[in-house]
XYZ file of C-alpha atoms in Angstrom:
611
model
C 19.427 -60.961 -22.407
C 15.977 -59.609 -22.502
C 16.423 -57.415 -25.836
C 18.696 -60.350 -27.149
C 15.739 -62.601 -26.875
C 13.441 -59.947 -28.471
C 15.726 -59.403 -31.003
C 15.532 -63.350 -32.212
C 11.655 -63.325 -31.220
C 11.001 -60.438 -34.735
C 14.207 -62.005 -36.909
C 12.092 -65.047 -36.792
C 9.038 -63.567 -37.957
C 11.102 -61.810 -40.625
C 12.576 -64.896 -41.655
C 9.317 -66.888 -42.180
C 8.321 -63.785 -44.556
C 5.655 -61.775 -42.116
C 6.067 -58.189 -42.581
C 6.319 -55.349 -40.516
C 2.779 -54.551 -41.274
C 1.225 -57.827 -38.984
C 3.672 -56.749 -35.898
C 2.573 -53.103 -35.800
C -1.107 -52.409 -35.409
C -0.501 -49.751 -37.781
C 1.235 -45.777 -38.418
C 1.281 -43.814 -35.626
C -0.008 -40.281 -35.957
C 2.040 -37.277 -37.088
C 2.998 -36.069 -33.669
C 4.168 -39.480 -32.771
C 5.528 -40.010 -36.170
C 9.051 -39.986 -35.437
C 8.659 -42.979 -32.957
C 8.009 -45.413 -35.470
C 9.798 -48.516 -35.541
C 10.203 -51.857 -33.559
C 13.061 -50.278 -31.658
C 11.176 -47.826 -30.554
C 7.958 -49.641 -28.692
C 8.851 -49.918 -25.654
C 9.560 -46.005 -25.384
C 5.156 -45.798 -25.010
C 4.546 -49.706 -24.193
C 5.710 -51.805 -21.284
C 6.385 -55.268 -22.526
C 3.262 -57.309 -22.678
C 1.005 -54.521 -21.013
C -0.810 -51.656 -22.253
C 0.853 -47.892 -22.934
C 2.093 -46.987 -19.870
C 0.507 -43.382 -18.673
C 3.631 -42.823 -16.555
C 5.654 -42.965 -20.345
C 2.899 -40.380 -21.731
C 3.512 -38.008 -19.085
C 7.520 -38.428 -19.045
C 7.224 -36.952 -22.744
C 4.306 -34.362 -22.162
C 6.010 -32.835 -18.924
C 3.445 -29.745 -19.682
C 0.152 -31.990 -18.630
C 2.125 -33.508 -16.098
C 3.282 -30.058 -14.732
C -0.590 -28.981 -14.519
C -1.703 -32.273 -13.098
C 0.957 -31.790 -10.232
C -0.331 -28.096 -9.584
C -3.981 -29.574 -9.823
C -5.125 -27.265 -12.848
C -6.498 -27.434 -15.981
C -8.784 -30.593 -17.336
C -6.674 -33.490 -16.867
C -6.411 -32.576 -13.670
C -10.264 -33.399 -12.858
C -11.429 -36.238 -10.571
C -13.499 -37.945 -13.752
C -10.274 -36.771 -16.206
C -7.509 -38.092 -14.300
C -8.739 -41.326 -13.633
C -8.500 -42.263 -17.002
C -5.665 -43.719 -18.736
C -4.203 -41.494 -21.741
C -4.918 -44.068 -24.747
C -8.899 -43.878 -23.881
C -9.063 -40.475 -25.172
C -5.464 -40.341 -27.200
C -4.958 -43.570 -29.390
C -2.801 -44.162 -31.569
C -1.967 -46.481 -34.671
C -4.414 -45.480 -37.148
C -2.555 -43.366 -39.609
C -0.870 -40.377 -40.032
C -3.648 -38.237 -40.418
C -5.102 -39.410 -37.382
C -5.997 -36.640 -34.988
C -5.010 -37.523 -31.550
C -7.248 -34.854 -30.209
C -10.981 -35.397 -30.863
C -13.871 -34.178 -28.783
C -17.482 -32.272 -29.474
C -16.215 -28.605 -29.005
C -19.735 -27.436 -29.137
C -20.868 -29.415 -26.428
C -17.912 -29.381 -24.234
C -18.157 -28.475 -20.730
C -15.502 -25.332 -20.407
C -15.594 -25.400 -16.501
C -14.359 -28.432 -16.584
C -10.384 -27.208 -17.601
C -10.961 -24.840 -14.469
C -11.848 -21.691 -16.385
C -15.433 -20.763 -16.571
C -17.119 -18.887 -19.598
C -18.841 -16.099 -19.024
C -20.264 -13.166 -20.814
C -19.294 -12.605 -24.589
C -16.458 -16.083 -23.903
C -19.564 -17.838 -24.195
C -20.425 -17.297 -27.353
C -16.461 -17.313 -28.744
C -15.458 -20.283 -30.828
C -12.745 -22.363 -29.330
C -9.806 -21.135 -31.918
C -9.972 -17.152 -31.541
C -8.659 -17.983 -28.268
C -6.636 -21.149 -28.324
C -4.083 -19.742 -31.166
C -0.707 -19.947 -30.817
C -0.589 -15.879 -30.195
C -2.096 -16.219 -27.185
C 0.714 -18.390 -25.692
C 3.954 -17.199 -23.757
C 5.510 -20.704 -23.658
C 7.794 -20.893 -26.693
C 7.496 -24.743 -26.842
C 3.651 -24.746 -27.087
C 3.506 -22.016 -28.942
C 4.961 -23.758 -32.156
C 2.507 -26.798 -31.332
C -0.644 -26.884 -33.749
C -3.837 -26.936 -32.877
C -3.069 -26.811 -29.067
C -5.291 -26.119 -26.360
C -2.808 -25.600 -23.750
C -0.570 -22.804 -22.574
C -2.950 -20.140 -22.481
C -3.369 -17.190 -19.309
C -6.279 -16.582 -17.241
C -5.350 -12.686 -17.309
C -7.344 -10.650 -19.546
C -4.199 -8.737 -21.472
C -2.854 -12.325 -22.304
C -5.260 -12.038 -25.374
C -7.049 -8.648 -25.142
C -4.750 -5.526 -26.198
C -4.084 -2.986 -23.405
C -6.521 0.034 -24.444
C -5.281 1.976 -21.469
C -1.603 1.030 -22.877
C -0.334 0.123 -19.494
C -2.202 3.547 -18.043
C -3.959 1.446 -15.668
C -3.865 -1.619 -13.631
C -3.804 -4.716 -15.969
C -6.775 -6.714 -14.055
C -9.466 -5.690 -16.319
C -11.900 -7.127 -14.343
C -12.016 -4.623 -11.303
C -13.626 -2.253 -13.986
C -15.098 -4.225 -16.435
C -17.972 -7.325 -16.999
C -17.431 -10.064 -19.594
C -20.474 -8.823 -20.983
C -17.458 -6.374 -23.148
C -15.125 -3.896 -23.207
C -17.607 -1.112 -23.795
C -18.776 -0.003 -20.455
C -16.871 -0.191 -17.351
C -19.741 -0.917 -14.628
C -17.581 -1.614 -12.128
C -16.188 1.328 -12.047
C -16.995 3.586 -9.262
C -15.423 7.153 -9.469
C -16.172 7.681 -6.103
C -13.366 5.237 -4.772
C -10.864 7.167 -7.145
C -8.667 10.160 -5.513
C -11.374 12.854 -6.867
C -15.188 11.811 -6.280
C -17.188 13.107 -8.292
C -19.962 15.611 -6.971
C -22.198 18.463 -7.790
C -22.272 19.659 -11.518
C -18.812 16.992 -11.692
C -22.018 14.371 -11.624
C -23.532 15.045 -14.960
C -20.840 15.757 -17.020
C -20.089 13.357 -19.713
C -16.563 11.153 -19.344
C -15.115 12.644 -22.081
C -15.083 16.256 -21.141
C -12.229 15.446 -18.368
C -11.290 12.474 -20.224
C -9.511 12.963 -23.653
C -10.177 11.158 -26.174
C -6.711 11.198 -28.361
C -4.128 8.802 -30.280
C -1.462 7.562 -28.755
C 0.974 5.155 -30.657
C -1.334 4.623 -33.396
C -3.757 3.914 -31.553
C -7.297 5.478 -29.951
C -6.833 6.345 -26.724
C -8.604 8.033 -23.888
C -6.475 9.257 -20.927
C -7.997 8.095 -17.629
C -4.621 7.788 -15.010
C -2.561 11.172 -14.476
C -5.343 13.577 -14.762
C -4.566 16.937 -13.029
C -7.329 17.205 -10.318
C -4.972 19.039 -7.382
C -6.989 22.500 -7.909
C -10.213 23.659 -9.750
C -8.038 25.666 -12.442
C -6.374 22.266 -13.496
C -9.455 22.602 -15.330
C -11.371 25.544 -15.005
C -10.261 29.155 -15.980
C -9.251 31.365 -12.939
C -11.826 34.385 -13.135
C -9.617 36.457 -10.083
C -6.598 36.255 -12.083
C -4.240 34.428 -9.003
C -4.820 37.408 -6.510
C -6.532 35.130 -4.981
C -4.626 32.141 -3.329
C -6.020 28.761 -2.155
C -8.251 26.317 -3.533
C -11.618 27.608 -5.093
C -13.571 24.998 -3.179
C -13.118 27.305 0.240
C -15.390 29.592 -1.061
C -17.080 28.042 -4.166
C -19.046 24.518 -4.103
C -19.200 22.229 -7.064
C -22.433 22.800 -7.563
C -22.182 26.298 -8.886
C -19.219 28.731 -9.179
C -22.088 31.573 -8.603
C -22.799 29.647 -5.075
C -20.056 31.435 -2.619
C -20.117 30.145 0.869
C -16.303 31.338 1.510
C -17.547 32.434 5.261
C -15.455 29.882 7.658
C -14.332 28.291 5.356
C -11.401 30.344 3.559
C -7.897 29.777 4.798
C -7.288 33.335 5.494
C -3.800 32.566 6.644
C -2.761 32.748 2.871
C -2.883 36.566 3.557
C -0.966 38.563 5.583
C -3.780 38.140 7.976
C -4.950 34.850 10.013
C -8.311 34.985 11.378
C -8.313 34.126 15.020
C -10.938 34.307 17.796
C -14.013 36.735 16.484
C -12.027 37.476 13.395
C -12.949 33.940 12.412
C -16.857 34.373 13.229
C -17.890 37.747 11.708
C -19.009 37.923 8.026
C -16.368 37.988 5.218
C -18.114 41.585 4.136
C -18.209 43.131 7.453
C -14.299 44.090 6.667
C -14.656 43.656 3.064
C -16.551 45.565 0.503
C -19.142 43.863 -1.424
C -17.734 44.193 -5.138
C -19.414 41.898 -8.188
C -16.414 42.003 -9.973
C -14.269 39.037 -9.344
C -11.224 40.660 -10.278
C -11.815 43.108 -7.642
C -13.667 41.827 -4.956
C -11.847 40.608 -1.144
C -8.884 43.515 -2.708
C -9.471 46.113 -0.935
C -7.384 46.109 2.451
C -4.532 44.993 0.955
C -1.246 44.769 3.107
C -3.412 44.542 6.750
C -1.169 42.901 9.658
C -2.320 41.192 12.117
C -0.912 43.192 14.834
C -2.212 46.475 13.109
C -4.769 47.030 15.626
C -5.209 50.157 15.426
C -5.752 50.488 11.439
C -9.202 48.760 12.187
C -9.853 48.999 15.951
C -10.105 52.477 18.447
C -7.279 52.130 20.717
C -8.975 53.558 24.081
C -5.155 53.342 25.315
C -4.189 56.474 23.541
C -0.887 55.090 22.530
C -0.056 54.241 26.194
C 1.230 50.846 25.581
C 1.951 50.855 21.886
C 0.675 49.329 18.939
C 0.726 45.353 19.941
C -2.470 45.030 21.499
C -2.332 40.857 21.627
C 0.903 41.082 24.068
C -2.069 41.293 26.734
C -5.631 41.035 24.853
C -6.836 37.635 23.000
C -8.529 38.410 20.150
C -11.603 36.819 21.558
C -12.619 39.770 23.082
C -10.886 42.584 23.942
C -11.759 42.476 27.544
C -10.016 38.839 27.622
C -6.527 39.572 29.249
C -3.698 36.995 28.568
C -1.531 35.574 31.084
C 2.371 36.167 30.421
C 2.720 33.750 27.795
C 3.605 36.671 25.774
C 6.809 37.354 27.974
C 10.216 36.675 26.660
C 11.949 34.302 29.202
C 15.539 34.178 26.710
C 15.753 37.483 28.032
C 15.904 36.146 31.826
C 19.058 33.682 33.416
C 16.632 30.415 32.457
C 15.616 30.596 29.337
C 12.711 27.940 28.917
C 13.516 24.835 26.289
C 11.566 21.898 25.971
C 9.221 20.859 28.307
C 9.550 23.509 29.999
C 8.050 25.867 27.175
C 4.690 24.297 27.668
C 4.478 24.697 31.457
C 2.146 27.255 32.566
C 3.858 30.161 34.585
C 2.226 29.244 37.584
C 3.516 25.415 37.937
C 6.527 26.834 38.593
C 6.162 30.919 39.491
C 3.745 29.965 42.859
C 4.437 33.545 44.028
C 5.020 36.782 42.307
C 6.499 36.528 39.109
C 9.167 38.849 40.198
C 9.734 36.067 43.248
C 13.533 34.479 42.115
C 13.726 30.535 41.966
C 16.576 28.271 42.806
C 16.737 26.248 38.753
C 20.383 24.932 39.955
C 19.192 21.749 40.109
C 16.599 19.633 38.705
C 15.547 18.337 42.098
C 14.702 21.583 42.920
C 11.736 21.188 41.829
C 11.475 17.601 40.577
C 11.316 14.899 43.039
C 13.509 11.630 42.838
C 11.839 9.005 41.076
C 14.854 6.603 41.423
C 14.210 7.396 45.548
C 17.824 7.755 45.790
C 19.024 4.491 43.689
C 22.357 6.593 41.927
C 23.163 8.107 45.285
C 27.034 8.091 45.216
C 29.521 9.929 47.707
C 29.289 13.381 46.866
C 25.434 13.021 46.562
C 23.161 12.629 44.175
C 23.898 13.369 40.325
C 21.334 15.616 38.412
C 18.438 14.281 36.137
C 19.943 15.895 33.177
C 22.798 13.057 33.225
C 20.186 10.981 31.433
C 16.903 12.651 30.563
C 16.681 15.628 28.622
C 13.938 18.586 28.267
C 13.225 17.619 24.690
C 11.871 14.710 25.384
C 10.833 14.238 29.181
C 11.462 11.829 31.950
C 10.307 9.014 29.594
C 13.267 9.493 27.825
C 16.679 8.278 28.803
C 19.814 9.618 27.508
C 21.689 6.895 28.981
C 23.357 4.832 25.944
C 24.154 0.998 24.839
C 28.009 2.022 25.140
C 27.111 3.912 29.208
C 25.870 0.358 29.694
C 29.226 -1.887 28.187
C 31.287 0.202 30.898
C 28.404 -0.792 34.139
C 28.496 -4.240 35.933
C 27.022 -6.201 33.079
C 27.687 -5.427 29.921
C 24.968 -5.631 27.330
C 25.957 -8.661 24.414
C 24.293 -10.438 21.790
C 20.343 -10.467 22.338
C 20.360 -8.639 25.392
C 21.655 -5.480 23.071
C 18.126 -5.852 21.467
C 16.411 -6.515 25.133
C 13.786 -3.609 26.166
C 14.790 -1.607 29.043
C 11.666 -2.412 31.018
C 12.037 -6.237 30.751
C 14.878 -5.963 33.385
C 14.306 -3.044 34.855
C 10.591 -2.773 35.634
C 9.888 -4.746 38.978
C 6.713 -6.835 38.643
C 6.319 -6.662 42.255
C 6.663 -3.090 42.481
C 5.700 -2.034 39.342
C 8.054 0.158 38.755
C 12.087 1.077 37.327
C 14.781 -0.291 38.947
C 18.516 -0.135 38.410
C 19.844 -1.581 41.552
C 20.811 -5.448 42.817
C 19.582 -7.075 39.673
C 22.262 -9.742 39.963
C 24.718 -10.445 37.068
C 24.164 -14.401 36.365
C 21.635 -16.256 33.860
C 19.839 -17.603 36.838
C 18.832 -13.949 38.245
C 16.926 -13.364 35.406
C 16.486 -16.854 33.754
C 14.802 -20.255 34.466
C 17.439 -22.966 34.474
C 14.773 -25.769 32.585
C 17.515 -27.988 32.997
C 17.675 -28.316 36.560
C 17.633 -32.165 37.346
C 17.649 -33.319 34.000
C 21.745 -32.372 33.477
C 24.631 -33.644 35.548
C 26.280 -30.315 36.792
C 29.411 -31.741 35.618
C 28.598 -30.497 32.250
C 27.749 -27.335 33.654
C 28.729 -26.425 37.151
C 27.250 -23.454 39.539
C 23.954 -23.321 36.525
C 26.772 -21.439 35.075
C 24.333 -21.509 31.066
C 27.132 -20.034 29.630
C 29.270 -23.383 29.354
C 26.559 -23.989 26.451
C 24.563 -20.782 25.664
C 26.036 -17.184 24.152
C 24.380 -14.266 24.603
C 22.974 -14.478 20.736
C 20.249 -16.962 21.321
C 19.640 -19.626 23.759
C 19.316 -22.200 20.839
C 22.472 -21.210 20.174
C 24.783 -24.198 21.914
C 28.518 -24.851 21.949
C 28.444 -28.360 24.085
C 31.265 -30.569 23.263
C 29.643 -34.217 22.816
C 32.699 -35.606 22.587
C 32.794 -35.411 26.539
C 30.165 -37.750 27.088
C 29.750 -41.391 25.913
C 28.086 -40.922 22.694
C 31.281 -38.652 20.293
C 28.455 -36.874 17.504
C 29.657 -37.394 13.812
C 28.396 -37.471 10.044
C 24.645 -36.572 10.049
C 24.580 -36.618 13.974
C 26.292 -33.308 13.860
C 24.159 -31.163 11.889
C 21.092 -32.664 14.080
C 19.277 -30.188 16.965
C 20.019 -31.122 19.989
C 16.327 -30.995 20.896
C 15.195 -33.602 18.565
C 16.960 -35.995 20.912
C 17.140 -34.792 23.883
C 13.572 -32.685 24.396
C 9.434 -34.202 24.386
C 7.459 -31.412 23.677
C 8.078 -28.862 26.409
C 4.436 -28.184 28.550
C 6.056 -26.885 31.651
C 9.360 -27.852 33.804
C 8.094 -31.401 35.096
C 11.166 -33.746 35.945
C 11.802 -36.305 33.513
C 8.674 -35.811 31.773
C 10.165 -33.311 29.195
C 14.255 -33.702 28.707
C 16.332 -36.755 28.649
C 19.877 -36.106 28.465
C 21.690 -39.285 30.308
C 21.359 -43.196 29.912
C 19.996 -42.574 26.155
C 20.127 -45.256 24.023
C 22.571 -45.930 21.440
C 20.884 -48.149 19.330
C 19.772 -46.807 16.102
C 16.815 -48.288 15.872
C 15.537 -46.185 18.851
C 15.596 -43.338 16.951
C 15.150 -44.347 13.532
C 12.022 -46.269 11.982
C 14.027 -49.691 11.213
C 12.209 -49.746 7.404
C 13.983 -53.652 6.729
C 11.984 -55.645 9.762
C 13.583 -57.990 10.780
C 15.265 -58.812 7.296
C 18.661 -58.357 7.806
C 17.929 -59.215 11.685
C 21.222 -61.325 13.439
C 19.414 -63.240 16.747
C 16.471 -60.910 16.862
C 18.748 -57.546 16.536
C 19.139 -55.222 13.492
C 22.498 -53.239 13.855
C 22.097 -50.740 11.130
C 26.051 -50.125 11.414
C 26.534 -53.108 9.161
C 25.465 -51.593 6.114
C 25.142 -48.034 6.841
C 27.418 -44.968 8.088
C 26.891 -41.732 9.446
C 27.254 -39.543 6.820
C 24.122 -40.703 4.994
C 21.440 -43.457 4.208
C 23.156 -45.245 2.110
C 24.298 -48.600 2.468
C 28.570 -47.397 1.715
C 29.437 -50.608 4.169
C 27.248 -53.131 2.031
C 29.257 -55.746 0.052
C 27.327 -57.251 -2.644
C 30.097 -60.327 -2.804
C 29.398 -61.702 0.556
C 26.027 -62.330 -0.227
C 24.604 -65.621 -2.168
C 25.003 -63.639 -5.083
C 28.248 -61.593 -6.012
C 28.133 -59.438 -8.654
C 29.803 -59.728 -11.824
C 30.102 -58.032 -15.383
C 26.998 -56.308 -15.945
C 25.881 -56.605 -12.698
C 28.653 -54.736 -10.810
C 26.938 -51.363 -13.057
C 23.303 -51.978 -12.540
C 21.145 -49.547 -10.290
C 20.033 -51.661 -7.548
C 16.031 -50.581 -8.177
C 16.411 -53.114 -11.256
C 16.456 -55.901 -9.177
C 15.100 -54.847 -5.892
C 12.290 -52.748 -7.018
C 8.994 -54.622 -7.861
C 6.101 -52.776 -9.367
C 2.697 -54.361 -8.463
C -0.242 -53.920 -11.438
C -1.831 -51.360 -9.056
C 1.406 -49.090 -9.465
C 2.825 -49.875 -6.280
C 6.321 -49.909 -5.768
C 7.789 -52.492 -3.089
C 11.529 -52.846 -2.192
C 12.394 -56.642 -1.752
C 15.763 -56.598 -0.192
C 16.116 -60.866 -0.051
C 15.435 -62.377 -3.137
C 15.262 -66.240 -3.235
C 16.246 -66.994 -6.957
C 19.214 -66.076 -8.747
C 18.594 -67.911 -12.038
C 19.159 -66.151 -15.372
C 15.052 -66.657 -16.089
C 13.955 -66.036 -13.217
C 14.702 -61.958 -13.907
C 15.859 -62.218 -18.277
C 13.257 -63.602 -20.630
C-alpha cells in the first residue's frame, strides 16, 4: 500500500504538468549516477527523513569495514560523529566531486598514519594511486584515498629484492632510503672489529645487477672463516680458523700462544704442553709457508721423540699409562687399566666411579658383583620383596642412566593391580607415588578406587543413588573428569533440544571456592521453570495470572517461537502478511537509532502501519 500510495502521490504531479526537475533537488554525481530516478530514492533516503548513514555504509562496506576495526579517518571520535551527507552531498551535478577537502592543510594523523620524514613533504597523489592498492575493487576507483598499506614495500620497490626482511624500518629513517642508521652491524652474526671497523661497506658488500636492477648483496655473505675473504698465505697446511693465532687488527699481530686448537694436529696439547711457548718446540721461521712445519707427524704418546726416558725402555714407550702430563712426577691412578679385560667389565655409571668407591682393599682383592645389592642398598626398604626374595635393581633401572631412571614400562603397569587408562597414562610417576608425608617413592597399598587418590566434591550434594559406594566412575572415564556419561533421563527433569548440548556445570555448579555444603553445587529440588534460568526478555507481556510459561511459544531446540500461532491472536494473518518478516511490524526504530521490539500492538488498522 505504501509504494501504491507513492506511486499516485508523483502521477499526480505528472499529471498537473510539474516535471521531474521540481521533485529531484537535482543530478546526482557520477559515482552515484546510476541511482538516478524516483524509483530509486529510497535506496539513500528514508521516507520523509534525511539520507540514512546506515544506507551509505550498506553500499561502501570498505569504510564500514575500517570503522568496525576502528582505523583509518572515519573512524575518529570528531569523524564518526558526523553524518555522511555533511562532508559527501549530493545533487549538484555530475561533475560534482563528492570528495572535497584542503589537502594542504589536512591533518594526516588524523586517518591513523602519521607523516614523518621525506612523507611530509610528498603530495597526496604519489602515494594514493591506484598502484599502490592490493584490493582489486578500490583499485579501479578514481581518485581514491583508501586501500593503501602501512608497510613500506606496499609502495617502495624492494632494493634488497626480498634479500632481507621486508620491515624497512628496523634499518632505515623516513628521513630516506640512503643511509641505514639503524643499522647496527654489531647485532648481525659477524661484528665488526679491528681493521673490519674502517673499511668501507662496499669492499665486503658488492655492489652488482641483479634482474636489471642495482643491487648490493648484504644477506648470504660468506663470513664462516677469514679466507671467505682473505687469501690464505700458509697454503691450507695450516688448519683452523686464522683468528686463533691472528687478531683483526693486523694479520702481522700473532698471539696463536693458548689460543690455537692444537688438536687439529696429530697432537693435543694437554697439561704443560698447553702452557709453554708455541716456539719452545717449534722453530721460529718468517716464512709463512714454512713456519709451525717442522715436527710433522709427532704423536702424542711419542714420548720419547721429545722427552729422556730415565726408564731405559723398562716399561715401554706409553709414558701417560702412569704419568699426567702435568708433570712427570704426577702418577695416575688406574684409570688407565682395561677392566673389559676382567669378569665385570664397567658400563655406564659405573665407568665414572673412581676405583676406590668400589676396590676398598687391594685392587687384586675379588668382589662379589652378583648382585646389585651387593653393594647398593634397598631404596624400596624391601617394598618388591616376593617369596624367593628380593628381585635385582636391574629389573627396572639400568647403568646408562642411574637409579633415577626406571625401566619399568606403561604396558609392566596395564598387567599390575591398576591399570593405567585415559589421563592417568599421561599422569607423572611421582604424583602417585611420592608420599607427601614421607617424602619419598612408594609402590605399595596405594588403594585402587577414585576416592584413594581423589576428593569426592560431591559428597552431600548427590543422592548416592546416582552413584553408590563414591563409585566416580558411574559418571567420570578415565579421559577427563569433565568428561560425564550421567543419564538425565533417570531423574525428574529427561534433558532434550538445547538442554543436551549444555555443561552440566552451568546448572548445577556456583563458582567453586572450596567444598562448603550447599554453598557451591545444587543438584536436587532444582527448578523447572524456565524463567529461573533464563532472563524472561517479554515481562510480563505474554504473562497468564502473574506466570510466563515460555513453553507456549517456544521449544527446546531453539529460541524461536516454532509453537506461536499468529491466527489465535486479534490479528490472523492473511495474504501478504502470512510472508512478512516479523521485524516489519514488531520492530520500531526510535530517531536516536534505537531499536525496540513491541510484541502487543494495539491497532490493526490499514493506516495505522500503510500510508
Amino acid at each position: 500500500m505504501k509504494a501504491l500510495s507513492t506511486y499516485i502521490y508523483f502521477l499526480t504531479f505528472l499529471m498537473a504538468g510539474v516535471s521531474f526537475g521540481q521533485i529531484s533537488p537535482g543530478d546526482l554525481s557520477m559515482p552515484h549516477a546510476n541511482l538516478e530516478g524516483m524509483s530509486n530514492c529510497t535506496l539513500c533516503h528514508d521516507l520523509g527523513a534525511k539520507v540514512s548513514d546506515k544506507k551509505c555504509l550498506e553500499c561502501h562496506t570498505e569504510v564500514q569495514s575500517l570503522i568496525n576495526r576502528k582505523k583509518g579517518y572515519h573512524a575518529q571520535g570528531a569523524v564518526i560523529k558526523k553524518d555522511c551527507y555533511e562532508c559527501h552531498n549530493e545533487h549538484h551535478g555530475r561533475n560534482f566531486e563528492l570528495i572535497r577537502f584542503d589537502e594542504d592543510a589536512f591533518n594526516h594523523d588524523q586517518t591513523g598514519y602519521q607523516l614523518e620524514g621525506k612523507h611530509q613533504e610528498v603530495d597526496c597523489r604519489e602515494c594514493h594511486i591506484s598502484d599502490n592498492i592490493a584490493d582489486r575493487d578500490l583499485k579501479k576507483r578514481k581518485n581514491t584515498f583508501l586501500g593503501l598499506d602501512e608497510e613500506c614495500l606496499s609502495c617502495h620497490d624492494d632494493y634488497h629484492q626480498q634479500t632481507l626482511a621486508s620491515d624497512c624500518l628496523e634499518c632505515h629513517e623516513m628521513e630516506g632510503f640512503a643511509s641505514a642508521p639503524k643499522f647496527v652491524h654489531n647485532e648481525t652474526d659477524f661484528a665488526l672489529k679491528g681493521a673490519h671497523e674502517t673499511l668501507d661497506c662496499t669492499d665486503c658488500h658488492k655492489v652488482t645487477t641483479r634482474n636489471g636492477r642495482e643491487f648490493q648483496e648484504f644477506a648470504n655473505v660468506a663470513f664462516n672463516d677469514c679466507v671467505s675473504c682473505h687469501e690464505d698465505p700458509h697454503g691450507g697446511k695450516i688448519q683452523g680458523s686464522c683468528t686463533q693465532c691472528h687478531t683483526e687488527s693486523s694479520f702481522g699481530d700473532f698471539r696463536g700462544k693458548g689460543r690455537f686448537d692444537h688438536r687439529v694436529t696429530s697432537f693435543e696439547l694437554k697439561g704443560k704442553h698447553a702452557s709453554i711457548d708455541c716456539f719452545s718446540c717449534h722453530r721460529a721461521d718468517p716464512d709463512p709457508m714454512r713456519v709451525f712445519q717442522d715436527q710433522p707427524r709427532v704423536e702424542e704418546r711419542q714420548c720419547v721423540s721429545c722427552h729422556t726416558d730415565v726408564h731405559d725402555g723398562a716399561y715401554g714407550n706409553d709414558c701417560v699409562k702412569c704419568h699426567r702430563e702435568t708433570s712427570f712426577l704426577s702418577l695416575r691412578s688406574m684409570d688407565f687399566f682395561d677392566h673389559t679385560k676382567t669378569d665385570y667389565p664397567l658400563q655406564g655409571k659405573h665407568s665414572m666411579v673412581d676405583c676406590r668407591q668400589c676396590h676398598t682393599q687391594r685392587f687384586s682383592t675379588p668382589i662379589d658383583f652378583s648382585a646389585c645389592s651387593n653393594c647398593h642398598q634397598d631404596y624400596h626398604e624391601g617394598e618388591f620383596r616376593r617369596a624367593g626374595g628380593t628381585p635385582d635393581c636391574a629389573e627396572c633401572h639400568s647403568l646408562e642412566n642411574g637409579f633415577d631412571y626406571s625401566l619399568y614400562t606403561l604396558e609392566q603397569h596395564r598387567e599390575s593391580r591398576f591399570p593405567l587408562e585415559g589421563a592417568h597414562t599421561a599422569t607423572p610417576c611421582y604424583a602417585c607415588h611420592v608420599s607427601e608425608e614421607k617424602q619419598r617413592w612408594t609402590f605399595r597399598e596405594l588403594g585402587t578406587g577414585c576416592a584413594d587418590c581423589h576428593s569426592d566434591i560431591h559428597q552431600g550434594f548427590i543422592n548416592e543413588k546416582y552413584y553408590p559406594g563414591d563409585d566416580c566412575a558411574v559418571c567420570h572415564g578415565n579421559d577427563a573428569w569433565t568428561s560425564v556419561s550421567f543419564d538425565h533421563d533417570q531423574t525428574q527433569w529427561p534433558l532434550d533440544g538445547k538442554h543436551r548440548e549444555v555443561s552440566c556445570r552451568e546448572c548445577h555448579f556456583n563458582e567453586i571456592k572450596g567444598n562448603v555444603p550447599g554453598g557451591t553445587q545444587k543438584f536436587a529440588t532444582l527448578s523447572t521453570d524456565c524463567a529461573d534460568c533464563h532472563e524472561n526478555i517479554h515481562g510480563e507481556t505474554f504473562a497468564i495470572q502473574g506466570v510466563t510459561d515460555c513453553a507456549r511459544c517456544h521449544v527446546t531446540e531453539s529460541w524461536f517461537p516454532k509453537r506461536f500461532d499468529h491466527n489465535r491472536t486479534n490479528f490472523p494473518l492473511e495474504g501478504k502478511h502470512a510472508k512478512i518478516a516479523c521485524s516489519a511490524c514488531h520492530e520500531v526504530t526510535s530517531p536516536g537509532g534505537e531499536t525496540e521490539v513491541i510484541y502487543k500492538l494495539g491497532k490493526f488498522r490499514c493506516i495505522d502501519c500503510h500510508l
